[in-house]
CSV table of C-alpha atoms in Angstrom, one decimal:
chain,number,residue,atom,x,y,z
A,1,MET,CA,48.8,207.8,-35.0
A,2,ARG,CA,47.5,206.7,-31.6
A,3,THR,CA,45.0,209.0,-30.0
A,4,GLN,CA,45.1,210.0,-26.3
A,5,HIS,CA,41.9,208.0,-25.6
A,6,ASP,CA,43.7,204.8,-26.8
A,7,ARG,CA,46.7,205.4,-24.7
A,8,THR,CA,44.8,206.4,-21.5
A,9,MET,CA,41.7,204.3,-21.6
A,10,PRO,CA,40.1,204.7,-18.1
A,11,PRO,CA,39.5,201.6,-16.0
A,12,THR,CA,36.0,200.5,-15.9
A,13,SER,CA,36.1,199.4,-12.2
A,14,GLY,CA,38.8,201.7,-10.7
A,15,GLY,CA,41.6,199.2,-11.1
A,16,PRO,CA,44.3,199.1,-13.8
A,17,ARG,CA,43.6,195.4,-14.6
A,18,ARG,CA,40.1,196.2,-16.1
A,19,GLY,CA,41.7,199.0,-18.1
A,20,LEU,CA,44.4,196.7,-19.5
A,21,VAL,CA,41.8,193.9,-20.3
A,22,ALA,CA,39.6,196.5,-22.0
A,23,ALA,CA,42.5,197.7,-24.1
A,24,ILE,CA,43.4,194.2,-25.2
A,25,LEU,CA,39.9,193.4,-26.2
A,26,ALA,CA,39.5,196.7,-28.0
A,27,VAL,CA,42.6,196.0,-30.1
A,28,LEU,CA,41.4,192.5,-30.8
A,29,ARG,CA,38.0,193.7,-31.8
A,30,ARG,CA,39.2,196.5,-33.9
A,31,HIS,CA,41.8,194.6,-35.9
A,32,ARG,CA,40.2,191.1,-35.8
A,33,ARG,CA,40.5,190.8,-39.7
A,34,ALA,CA,44.2,191.8,-39.8
A,35,LEU,CA,45.0,189.4,-36.9
A,36,ALA,CA,43.0,186.5,-38.3
A,37,ALA,CA,44.5,186.9,-41.7
A,38,GLY,CA,48.1,187.1,-40.3
A,39,THR,CA,47.6,184.1,-38.0
A,40,VAL,CA,46.0,181.9,-40.5
A,41,ARG,CA,48.8,182.7,-42.9
A,42,VAL,CA,51.6,182.0,-40.5
A,43,VAL,CA,49.9,178.9,-38.9
A,44,GLY,CA,49.2,177.5,-42.4
A,45,LEU,CA,52.6,177.9,-43.7
A,46,SER,CA,54.1,176.6,-40.4
A,47,GLY,CA,51.9,173.5,-40.6
A,48,LEU,CA,53.0,172.7,-44.2
A,49,ALA,CA,56.7,173.3,-43.2
A,50,ALA,CA,56.2,171.0,-40.2
A,51,LEU,CA,54.6,168.3,-42.3
A,52,LEU,CA,57.4,168.5,-44.9
A,53,MET,CA,60.1,168.5,-42.2
A,54,THR,CA,58.5,165.5,-40.4
A,55,ALA,CA,58.3,163.6,-43.8
A,56,VAL,CA,61.9,164.2,-44.5
A,57,ILE,CA,63.1,163.2,-41.0
A,58,PHE,CA,61.1,160.0,-41.3
A,59,ALA,CA,62.7,159.3,-44.6
A,60,LEU,CA,66.2,159.9,-43.3
A,61,ALA,CA,65.5,157.8,-40.1
A,62,TRP,CA,64.0,155.0,-42.1
A,63,PRO,CA,67.1,152.7,-41.6
A,64,VAL,CA,66.4,153.0,-37.8
A,65,PHE,CA,62.8,151.8,-38.3
A,66,THR,CA,64.0,149.0,-40.6
A,67,ARG,CA,66.4,147.7,-38.1
A,68,MET,CA,63.7,147.8,-35.4
A,69,ARG,CA,61.5,145.8,-37.7
A,70,ASN,CA,64.2,143.3,-38.6
A,71,GLN,CA,65.0,142.8,-34.8
A,72,ARG,CA,61.4,142.3,-34.0
A,73,VAL,CA,61.0,139.6,-36.7
A,74,TRP,CA,64.3,137.9,-35.4
A,75,TYR,CA,63.2,137.8,-31.8
A,76,HIS,CA,59.8,136.5,-32.9
A,77,TYR,CA,61.6,133.7,-34.8
A,78,LEU,CA,63.5,132.8,-31.6
A,79,GLU,CA,60.3,133.1,-29.6
A,80,ASP,CA,61.8,135.6,-27.2
A,81,PRO,CA,60.2,138.8,-26.0
A,82,TYR,CA,61.4,141.8,-27.9
A,83,LEU,CA,62.1,145.1,-26.1
A,84,HIS,CA,63.1,147.4,-29.0
A,85,ASP,CA,66.1,149.8,-28.4
A,86,LEU,CA,65.1,153.4,-28.4
A,87,SER,CA,68.7,154.8,-28.6
A,88,GLY,CA,68.4,155.4,-32.3
A,89,LEU,CA,65.2,157.2,-32.1
A,90,ARG,CA,66.4,159.4,-29.2
A,91,LEU,CA,69.4,160.4,-31.3
A,92,VAL,CA,67.1,161.4,-34.2
A,93,ALA,CA,64.8,163.3,-31.8
A,94,PHE,CA,67.5,165.3,-30.1
A,95,THR,CA,69.2,166.0,-33.5
A,96,THR,CA,65.9,167.3,-35.1
A,97,LEU,CA,64.4,169.1,-32.0
A,98,PRO,CA,66.2,172.4,-32.8
A,99,LEU,CA,64.6,172.5,-36.2
A,100,PHE,CA,61.1,172.3,-34.8
A,101,LEU,CA,62.0,174.9,-32.2
A,102,LEU,CA,63.3,177.1,-34.9
A,103,LEU,CA,60.0,176.6,-36.8
A,104,LEU,CA,58.0,177.4,-33.7
A,105,GLY,CA,60.0,180.4,-33.0
A,106,ALA,CA,59.7,181.8,-36.4
A,107,GLY,CA,55.9,181.4,-36.4
A,108,GLY,CA,55.7,183.0,-33.0
A,109,ALA,CA,57.9,185.9,-34.1
A,110,ALA,CA,55.8,186.5,-37.2
A,111,VAL,CA,52.5,186.5,-35.1
A,112,GLN,CA,54.2,188.7,-32.5
A,113,THR,CA,55.3,191.3,-35.1
A,114,VAL,CA,51.7,191.5,-36.7
A,115,CYS,CA,50.2,191.9,-33.1
A,116,SER,CA,52.7,194.6,-32.1
A,117,ARG,CA,52.0,196.6,-35.3
A,118,VAL,CA,48.2,196.5,-34.8
A,119,VAL,CA,48.8,197.8,-31.2
A,120,ALA,CA,51.2,200.5,-32.5
A,121,ALA,CA,48.8,201.5,-35.3
A,122,GLY,CA,45.8,202.3,-33.2
A,123,SER,CA,42.8,202.8,-35.4
A,124,ASP,CA,44.2,205.0,-38.2
A,125,GLU,CA,46.6,202.7,-40.1
A,126,PRO,CA,44.9,200.5,-42.8
A,127,SER,CA,44.9,196.8,-42.3
A,128,ARG,CA,46.8,196.3,-45.5
A,129,GLU,CA,49.8,198.2,-44.1
A,130,ILE,CA,49.5,196.3,-40.8
A,131,ARG,CA,49.7,193.0,-42.7
A,132,SER,CA,52.7,194.2,-44.8
A,133,ARG,CA,54.9,191.2,-45.5
A,134,ALA,CA,58.0,193.4,-45.8
A,135,ALA,CA,57.4,194.9,-42.4
A,136,VAL,CA,56.8,191.5,-40.8
A,137,VAL,CA,59.9,190.1,-42.5
A,138,GLU,CA,62.0,193.2,-41.4
A,139,ARG,CA,61.3,192.6,-37.7
A,140,LEU,CA,61.3,188.8,-37.8
A,141,ARG,CA,65.0,188.5,-37.3
A,142,PRO,CA,65.3,190.5,-34.1
A,143,VAL,CA,62.3,188.9,-32.6
A,144,LEU,CA,63.5,185.4,-33.5
A,145,THR,CA,66.9,186.4,-31.9
A,146,VAL,CA,65.1,187.4,-28.8
A,147,TYR,CA,63.5,184.0,-28.6
A,148,ALA,CA,66.8,182.3,-29.0
A,149,LEU,CA,68.6,184.4,-26.4
A,150,ARG,CA,65.8,184.2,-23.9
A,151,GLY,CA,65.7,180.5,-24.2
A,152,LEU,CA,69.5,180.3,-23.6
A,153,ILE,CA,69.2,182.6,-20.6
A,154,VAL,CA,66.2,180.9,-19.0
A,155,TRP,CA,66.9,177.2,-19.7
A,156,THR,CA,70.7,176.8,-19.5
A,157,LEU,CA,70.8,176.9,-15.7
A,158,PRO,CA,68.1,174.4,-14.8
A,159,LEU,CA,69.3,171.9,-17.6
A,160,LEU,CA,72.8,172.1,-16.3
A,161,VAL,CA,71.8,171.8,-12.7
A,162,ALA,CA,69.6,168.8,-13.5
A,163,TYR,CA,72.4,167.0,-15.3
A,164,VAL,CA,74.9,167.6,-12.4
A,165,ALA,CA,72.3,166.6,-9.8
A,166,ASN,CA,71.5,163.4,-11.7
A,167,SER,CA,75.1,162.5,-12.0
A,168,LEU,CA,75.6,162.9,-8.2
A,169,THR,CA,72.4,161.5,-6.8
A,170,GLY,CA,71.1,159.2,-9.6
A,171,TYR,CA,71.5,155.4,-9.6
A,172,HIS,CA,74.8,154.7,-11.5
A,173,LEU,CA,76.5,151.4,-11.3
A,174,ASP,CA,79.8,152.9,-12.4
A,175,THR,CA,79.8,155.7,-9.7
A,176,PRO,CA,82.5,154.7,-7.2
A,177,GLU,CA,81.4,157.1,-4.4
A,178,PRO,CA,77.9,158.5,-4.8
A,179,LEU,CA,76.6,161.0,-2.3
A,180,GLU,CA,75.2,159.1,0.9
A,181,ARG,CA,71.5,159.0,0.8
A,182,GLY,CA,69.9,160.9,3.6
A,183,SER,CA,72.9,163.2,4.1
A,184,TRP,CA,72.5,167.0,3.8
A,185,PRO,CA,74.8,167.3,0.8
A,186,TYR,CA,72.5,164.6,-0.9
A,187,THR,CA,69.3,166.5,0.1
A,188,LEU,CA,70.7,169.9,-1.2
A,189,VAL,CA,71.8,168.4,-4.5
A,190,LYS,CA,68.6,166.5,-4.9
A,191,ALA,CA,66.6,169.7,-4.4
A,192,SER,CA,68.8,171.9,-6.5
A,193,PRO,CA,66.8,171.3,-9.8
A,194,ALA,CA,63.7,172.5,-8.2
A,195,ALA,CA,65.4,175.7,-7.1
A,196,ALA,CA,67.0,176.2,-10.6
A,197,LEU,CA,63.6,175.8,-12.2
A,198,LEU,CA,62.1,178.4,-9.8
A,199,VAL,CA,64.9,180.8,-10.9
A,200,ALA,CA,64.1,180.0,-14.6
A,201,VAL,CA,60.4,180.8,-14.1
A,202,VAL,CA,61.4,184.2,-12.6
A,203,LEU,CA,63.7,184.9,-15.5
A,204,ARG,CA,61.1,183.9,-18.0
A,205,LEU,CA,58.6,186.2,-16.4
A,206,ALA,CA,61.1,189.1,-16.4
A,207,LEU,CA,61.8,188.7,-20.1
A,208,THR,CA,58.2,188.1,-21.2
A,209,LEU,CA,57.9,191.5,-22.9
A,210,ALA,CA,61.1,191.2,-24.9
A,211,PRO,CA,59.5,189.8,-28.1
A,212,ALA,CA,57.0,192.8,-28.0
A,213,ALA,CA,59.8,195.2,-27.6
A,214,ALA,CA,61.8,193.7,-30.4
A,215,ALA,CA,58.8,193.7,-32.7
A,216,GLY,CA,58.3,197.4,-31.8
A,217,GLY,CA,61.6,198.4,-33.2
A,218,LEU,CA,64.4,197.5,-30.7
A,219,GLY,CA,67.3,195.2,-31.2
A,220,ALA,CA,67.5,191.8,-29.6
A,221,ARG,CA,69.8,192.8,-26.6
A,222,ALA,CA,68.0,196.2,-26.1
A,223,ALA,CA,64.6,194.4,-26.1
A,224,LEU,CA,65.8,192.1,-23.4
A,225,ARG,CA,67.0,195.0,-21.3
A,226,ARG,CA,63.7,196.9,-21.9
A,227,SER,CA,61.6,193.9,-20.8
A,228,TRP,CA,63.9,193.5,-17.6
A,229,SER,CA,63.5,197.2,-16.8
A,230,LEU,CA,59.7,197.4,-17.4
A,231,THR,CA,59.0,194.2,-15.4
A,232,TRP,CA,61.0,195.2,-12.2
A,233,THR,CA,58.9,198.4,-11.6
A,234,ARG,CA,56.2,199.0,-9.0
A,235,THR,CA,53.3,197.8,-11.1
A,236,GLY,CA,55.3,195.8,-13.9
A,237,ALA,CA,55.8,192.6,-12.1
A,238,GLY,CA,52.3,192.2,-10.8
A,239,ARG,CA,50.7,193.0,-14.2
A,240,VAL,CA,53.1,190.6,-16.0
A,241,LEU,CA,52.2,187.8,-13.6
A,242,ALA,CA,48.5,188.6,-13.6
A,243,LEU,CA,48.6,188.3,-17.4
A,244,ALA,CA,51.0,185.4,-17.9
A,245,LEU,CA,49.2,182.9,-15.4
A,246,PRO,CA,45.8,182.9,-17.1
A,247,LEU,CA,47.3,183.0,-20.6
A,248,ALA,CA,49.6,180.0,-19.7
A,249,ALA,CA,46.6,178.1,-18.3
A,250,LEU,CA,44.5,178.8,-21.3
A,251,THR,CA,47.3,177.6,-23.6
A,252,ALA,CA,47.9,174.4,-21.7
A,253,GLY,CA,44.1,173.8,-21.4
A,254,VAL,CA,43.5,174.3,-25.2
A,255,LEU,CA,46.5,172.1,-26.1
A,256,ARG,CA,45.4,169.2,-23.9
A,257,LEU,CA,41.8,169.5,-25.1
A,258,VAL,CA,42.8,169.5,-28.9
A,259,VAL,CA,45.3,166.7,-28.4
A,260,GLN,CA,42.6,164.5,-26.7
A,261,LEU,CA,40.1,165.3,-29.5
A,262,ALA,CA,42.7,164.4,-32.1
A,263,LEU,CA,43.5,161.0,-30.6
A,264,PRO,CA,41.2,159.2,-33.0
A,265,LEU,CA,43.7,160.2,-35.8
A,266,ARG,CA,46.4,158.0,-34.2
A,267,PRO,CA,45.0,154.6,-35.3
A,268,LEU,CA,43.9,156.0,-38.7
A,269,VAL,CA,47.4,157.3,-39.5
A,270,ARG,CA,49.1,154.2,-38.1
A,271,SER,CA,46.9,151.9,-40.2
A,272,LEU,CA,47.3,153.9,-43.4
A,273,LEU,CA,51.0,154.3,-43.1
A,274,GLU,CA,51.5,150.6,-42.2
A,275,GLN,CA,49.6,149.4,-45.2
A,276,ALA,CA,51.6,151.8,-47.3
A,277,THR,CA,55.1,151.0,-46.0
A,278,GLY,CA,54.8,147.6,-44.2
A,279,ASN,CA,56.8,149.1,-41.3
A,280,PHE,CA,54.9,148.9,-38.0
A,281,PHE,CA,57.4,151.1,-36.1
A,282,ALA,CA,57.3,154.0,-38.5
A,283,ALA,CA,53.5,153.9,-38.6
A,284,TYR,CA,53.3,153.6,-34.8
A,285,TYR,CA,55.5,156.7,-34.1
A,286,ALA,CA,53.8,158.6,-36.9
A,287,GLY,CA,50.5,157.9,-35.2
A,288,ILE,CA,51.9,159.2,-31.9
A,289,LEU,CA,53.1,162.4,-33.5
A,290,THR,CA,50.0,163.3,-35.4
A,291,PRO,CA,47.7,164.4,-32.4
A,292,VAL,CA,50.6,166.3,-31.0
A,293,LEU,CA,51.2,168.4,-34.2
A,294,VAL,CA,47.5,168.9,-34.7
A,295,GLY,CA,47.2,170.2,-31.1
A,296,ILE,CA,50.2,172.5,-31.4
A,297,LEU,CA,48.9,174.1,-34.6
A,298,VAL,CA,45.3,174.5,-33.4
A,299,THR,CA,46.5,175.9,-30.0
A,300,ALA,CA,48.8,178.4,-31.9
A,301,ALA,CA,46.0,179.5,-34.1
A,302,VAL,CA,43.7,180.0,-31.1
A,303,THR,CA,46.0,181.5,-28.4
A,304,LEU,CA,48.9,183.1,-30.2
A,305,PRO,CA,47.1,186.2,-31.3
A,306,LEU,CA,45.5,186.7,-27.9
A,307,THR,CA,48.8,186.3,-26.1
A,308,CYS,CA,51.0,188.3,-28.4
A,309,THR,CA,48.5,191.1,-28.4
A,310,ALA,CA,48.1,191.1,-24.7
A,311,PHE,CA,51.8,191.4,-24.1
A,312,ALA,CA,52.2,194.0,-26.8
A,313,VAL,CA,49.4,196.1,-25.1
A,314,LEU,CA,51.1,195.6,-21.7
A,315,HIS,CA,54.5,196.6,-23.1
A,316,ASP,CA,52.8,199.7,-24.5
A,317,ARG,CA,51.2,200.6,-21.3
A,318,LEU,CA,54.2,200.0,-19.1
A,319,GLY,CA,56.4,202.0,-21.4
A,320,ALA,CA,54.1,205.0,-21.7
A,321,PRO,CA,55.1,208.3,-20.2
A,322,ARG,CA,53.6,209.0,-16.7
A,323,THR,CA,53.7,212.8,-16.8
A,324,SER,CA,50.8,215.1,-17.3
A,325,ASP,CA,51.6,215.6,-21.0
A,326,ARG,CA,51.3,211.8,-21.5
A,327,GLY,CA,49.5,212.0,-24.8
A,328,ALA,CA,51.9,214.6,-26.3
A,329,ALA,CA,54.2,213.4,-29.1
A,330,VAL,CA,57.9,213.4,-28.7
A,331,PRO,CA,59.5,215.2,-31.7
A,332,GLY,CA,61.8,213.1,-33.8
A,333,ARG,CA,60.9,209.8,-32.3
A,334,GLY,CA,57.6,208.7,-33.8
A,335,SER,CA,57.7,206.5,-36.9
A,336,ALA,CA,55.1,204.4,-38.5
A,337,GLY,CA,55.1,200.8,-37.5
A,338,ILE,CA,57.3,201.4,-34.4
A,339,CYS,CA,55.7,200.9,-30.9
A,340,PRO,CA,55.7,204.2,-29.0
A,341,ALA,CA,56.8,202.3,-25.9
A,342,ALA,CA,60.0,201.1,-27.8
A,343,SER,CA,60.9,204.8,-28.6
A,344,GLY,CA,59.8,206.8,-25.6
A,345,ALA,CA,60.0,204.5,-22.6
A,346,GLU,CA,63.6,205.6,-21.9
A,347,ASP,CA,62.2,208.9,-20.5
A,348,SER,CA,59.7,207.3,-18.2
A,349,VAL,CA,61.4,204.2,-16.8
A,350,SER,CA,64.9,204.2,-15.4
A,351,PRO,CA,66.6,200.9,-16.7
A,352,ARG,CA,68.1,198.7,-14.2
A,353,PRO,CA,71.1,196.6,-14.8
A,354,PHE,CA,70.3,193.3,-16.7
């Protein structure tokens, strides 16, 4: 059970941000073994699944690579420059992209569940119980559902607006009457994707705490409503933004650094695969994907525990009761493995319409 000291850790410099950072670091330090073990297990299994999935996709797409190789040989025979057609590869990429997104979502959901359990456990629950596979699998479905619903809510509008804007302002030979360049309708339509992207960023920030709420015990739709309610409070939006910006910058920086360091793998993989298969194009695109996959896996192993723990602690803090008996237990609501914010925040934050 969480002690009152853990729930009301005083700020070290008089501001709430230092208290939040101190609480996050305390959780990371106290449960470093459980977090490390869970992260290594999830990232390792995700890496093996990604490798197997990539191999299967390349095997299924082998006729596309064979056709590209044959066209290159034919154009070389005609002594004409060959510009290979990427339409087949684009179709393969768009078809298989949901599978990789599902894999990333499942891995993130598993890590989020482990992190939310260590935040809810405090210092009393054994690490073996925190890393319980049954508990992680039990909350995996609602957290993964939250990721899917949040993606639909956030990215549907900007993608739709970008498609419509490109159809109206893009260069198309078959468009009989495009919008006149320089006119105000053209300017508004041209700027609409940027406005839609800004709306998507705001929605994404408002729903940042939803995975932590789902991992704490709420259903998918209730977790989205909880995140919306906790964010649009007097201190919620500022804390979410102050935590999300440095974590996003850290993730982007680590990803870029690891991808750059893994670039020497590109010619190695390309050479080995070309010697084994005799297909230049399959080896070329496999070499391109290798540093990216390595970068994603290493970045997930480094930043996911920190990010998930940070937002789980923030969700716990924003959902904590603000009355004088803040540390008192609510009869009939506490249960092992369920975040107190997910069970008691209804009494402290009045939810707003989602």
